[in-house]
Short mmCIF file of C-alpha atoms and ligand atoms in Angstrom, two decimals:
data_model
loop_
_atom_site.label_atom_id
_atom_site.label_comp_id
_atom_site.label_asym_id
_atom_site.label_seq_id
_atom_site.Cartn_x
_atom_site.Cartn_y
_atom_site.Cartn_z
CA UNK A 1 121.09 60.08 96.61
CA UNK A 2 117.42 59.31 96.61
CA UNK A 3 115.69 62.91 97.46
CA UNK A 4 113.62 61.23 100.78
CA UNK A 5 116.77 60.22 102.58
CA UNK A 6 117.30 63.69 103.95
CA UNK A 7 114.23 64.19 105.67
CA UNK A 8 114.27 60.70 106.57
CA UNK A 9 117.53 60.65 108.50
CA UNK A 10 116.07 63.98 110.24
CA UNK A 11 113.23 62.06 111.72
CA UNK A 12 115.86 59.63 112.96
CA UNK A 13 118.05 62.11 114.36
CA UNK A 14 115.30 63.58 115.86
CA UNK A 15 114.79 60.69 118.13
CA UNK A 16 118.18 60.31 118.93
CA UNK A 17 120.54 61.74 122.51
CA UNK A 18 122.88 64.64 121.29
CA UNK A 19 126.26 63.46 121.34
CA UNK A 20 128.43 60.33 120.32
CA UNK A 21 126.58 57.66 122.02
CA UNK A 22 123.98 57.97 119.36
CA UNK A 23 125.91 57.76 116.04
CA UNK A 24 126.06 54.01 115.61
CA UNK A 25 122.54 53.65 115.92
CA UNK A 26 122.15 56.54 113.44
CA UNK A 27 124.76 55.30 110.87
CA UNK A 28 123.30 51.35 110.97
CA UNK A 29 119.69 52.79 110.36
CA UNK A 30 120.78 54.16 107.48
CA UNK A 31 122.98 51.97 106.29
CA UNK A 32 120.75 49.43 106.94
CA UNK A 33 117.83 51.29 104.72
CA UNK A 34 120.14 53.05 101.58
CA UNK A 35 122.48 50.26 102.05
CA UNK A 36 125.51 53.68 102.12
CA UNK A 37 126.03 56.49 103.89
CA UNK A 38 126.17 59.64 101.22
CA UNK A 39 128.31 62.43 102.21
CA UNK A 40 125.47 64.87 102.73
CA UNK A 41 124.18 62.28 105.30
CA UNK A 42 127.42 62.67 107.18
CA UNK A 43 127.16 66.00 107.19
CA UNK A 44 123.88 66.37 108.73
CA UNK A 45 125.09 63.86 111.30
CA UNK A 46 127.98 65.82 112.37
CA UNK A 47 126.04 68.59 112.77
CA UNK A 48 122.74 67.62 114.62
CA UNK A 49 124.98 65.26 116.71
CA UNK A 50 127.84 67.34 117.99
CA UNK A 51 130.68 65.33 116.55
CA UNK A 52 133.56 66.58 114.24
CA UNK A 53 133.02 65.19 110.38
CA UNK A 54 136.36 63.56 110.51
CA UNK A 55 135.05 61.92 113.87
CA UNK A 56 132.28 60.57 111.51
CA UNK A 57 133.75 59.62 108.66
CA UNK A 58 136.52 57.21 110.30
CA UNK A 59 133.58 55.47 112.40
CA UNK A 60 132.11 54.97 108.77
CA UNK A 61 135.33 53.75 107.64
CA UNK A 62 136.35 51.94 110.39
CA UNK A 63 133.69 49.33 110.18
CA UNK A 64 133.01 46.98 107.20
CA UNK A 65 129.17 46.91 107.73
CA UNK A 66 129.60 50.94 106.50
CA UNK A 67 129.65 51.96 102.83
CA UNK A 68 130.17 55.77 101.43
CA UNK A 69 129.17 53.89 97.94
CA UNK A 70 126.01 52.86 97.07
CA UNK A 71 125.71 49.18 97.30
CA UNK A 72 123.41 46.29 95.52
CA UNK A 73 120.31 44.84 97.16
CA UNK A 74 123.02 42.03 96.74
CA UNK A 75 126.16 41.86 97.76
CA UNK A 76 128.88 38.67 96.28
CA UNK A 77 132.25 38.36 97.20
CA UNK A 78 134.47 35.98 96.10
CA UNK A 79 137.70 35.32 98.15
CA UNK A 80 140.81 35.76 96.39
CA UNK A 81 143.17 34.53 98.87
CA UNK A 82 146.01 32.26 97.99
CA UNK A 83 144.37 28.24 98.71
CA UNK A 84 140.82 30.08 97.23
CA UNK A 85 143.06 31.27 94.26
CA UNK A 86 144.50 27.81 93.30
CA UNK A 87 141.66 26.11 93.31
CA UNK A 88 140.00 28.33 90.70
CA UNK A 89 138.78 31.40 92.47
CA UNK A 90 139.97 33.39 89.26
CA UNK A 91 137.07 31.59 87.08
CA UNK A 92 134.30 31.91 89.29
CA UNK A 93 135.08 35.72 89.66
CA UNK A 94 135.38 35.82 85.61
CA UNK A 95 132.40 34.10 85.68
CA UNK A 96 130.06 36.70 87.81
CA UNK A 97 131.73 39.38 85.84
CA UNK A 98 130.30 38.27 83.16
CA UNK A 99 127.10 37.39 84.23
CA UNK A 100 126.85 40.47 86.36
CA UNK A 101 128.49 42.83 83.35
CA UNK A 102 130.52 44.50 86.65
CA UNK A 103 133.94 44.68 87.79
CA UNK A 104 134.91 43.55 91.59
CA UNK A 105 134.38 46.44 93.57
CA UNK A 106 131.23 47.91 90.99
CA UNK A 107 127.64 48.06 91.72
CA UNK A 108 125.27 46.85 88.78
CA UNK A 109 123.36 50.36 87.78
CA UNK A 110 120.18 48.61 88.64
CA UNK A 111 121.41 49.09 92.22
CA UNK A 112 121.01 45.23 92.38
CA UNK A 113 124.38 43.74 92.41
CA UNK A 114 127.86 44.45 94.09
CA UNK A 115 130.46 42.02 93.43
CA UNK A 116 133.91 42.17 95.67
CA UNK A 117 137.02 40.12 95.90
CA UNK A 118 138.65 39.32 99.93
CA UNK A 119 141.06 37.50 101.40
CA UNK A 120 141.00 34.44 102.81
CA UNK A 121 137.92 34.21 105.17
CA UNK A 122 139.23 31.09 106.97
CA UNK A 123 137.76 28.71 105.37
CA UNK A 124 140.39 27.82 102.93
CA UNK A 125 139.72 23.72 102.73
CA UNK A 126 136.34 24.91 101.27
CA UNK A 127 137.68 26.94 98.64
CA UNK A 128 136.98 28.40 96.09
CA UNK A 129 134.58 30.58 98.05
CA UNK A 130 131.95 33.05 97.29
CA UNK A 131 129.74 35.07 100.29
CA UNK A 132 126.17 35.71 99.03
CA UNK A 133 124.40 37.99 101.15
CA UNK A 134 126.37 36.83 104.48
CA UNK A 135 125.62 33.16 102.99
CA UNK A 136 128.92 31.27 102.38
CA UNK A 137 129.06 28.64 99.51
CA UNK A 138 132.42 26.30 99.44
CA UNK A 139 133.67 24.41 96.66
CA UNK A 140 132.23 27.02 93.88
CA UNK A 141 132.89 26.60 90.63
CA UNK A 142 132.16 29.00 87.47
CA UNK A 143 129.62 26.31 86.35
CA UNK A 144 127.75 26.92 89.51
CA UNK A 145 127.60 30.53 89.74
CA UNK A 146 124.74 30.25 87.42
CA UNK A 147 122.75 28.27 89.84
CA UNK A 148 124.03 30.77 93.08
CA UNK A 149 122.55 33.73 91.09
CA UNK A 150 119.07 32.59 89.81
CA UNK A 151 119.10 31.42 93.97
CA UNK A 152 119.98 35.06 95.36
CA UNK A 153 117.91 36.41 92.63
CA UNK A 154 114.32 34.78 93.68
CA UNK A 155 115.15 36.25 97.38
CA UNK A 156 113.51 38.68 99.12
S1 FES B 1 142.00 31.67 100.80
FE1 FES B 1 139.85 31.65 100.55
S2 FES B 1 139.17 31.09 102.53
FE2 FES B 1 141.31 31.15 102.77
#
């Protein structure tokens, strides 16, 4: 856990209401700078907020936009689902793997990379599928994850 992120979230408690009505805004800030929510975070939460810890922790497990892991500046998930599956989704996953030297479900230890599987995101006639930052690409193949990671990689 970087050592600022304490006093940090302090400063953003600080300007927050006592009481539930403020831990959303408290858990996206900080989700939305450390990209997770560590444990100690939680914990100060709870406290300066009023709310029981298991009150906190199922809000931060309840919604997908939380994570209690630290997560990559980027974040790839390929869809796994059944029509996804068939059409190759198993290649372009083996593909990033490689590329990426993580697992589904890892983090890169550069903090750059995290690389999930999902099911079906409803797209299936554009399958195989992989999400890029929130950007879908249809129709992937392991030859072009190449070209989808030198893209995400010259972002922002
Ligand atoms: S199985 Fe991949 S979008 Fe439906």
């Amino acid at each position: 856990m970087p050592p600022s992120i304490v006093p940090h979230v302090r400063s953003i408690l600080a300007e927050q209401e006592d009481g539930p009505s403020s831990l959303l805004a408290v858990m996206e800030e900080v989700q939305s700078r450390y990209r997770y929510l560590p444990r100690d975070v939680l914990i100060l939460v709870s406290e300066r907020l009023d709310i029981p810890l298991s009150q906190v922790y199922s809000v931060a497990t309840f919604y997908n936009a939380f994570s209690l892991k630290p997560q990559g500046r980027h974040k790839l998930q390929v869809c796994t689902g059944t029509a996804c599956h068939v059409r190759g989704a198993m290649q372009v996953l083996d593909r990033l793997t490689t590329q990426l030297g993580i697992q589904a479900g890892q983090t890169s230890t550069d903090q750059e990379y995290t690389l999930e599987t999902v099911n079906c995101l409803g797209a299936c006639a554009l399958g195989p599928i992989v999400v890029a930052d929130g950007e879908y690409s249809g129709q992937m193949a392991a030859t072009g994850v190449d070209r989808l990671l030198k893209r995400i990689k010259h972002k922002a």
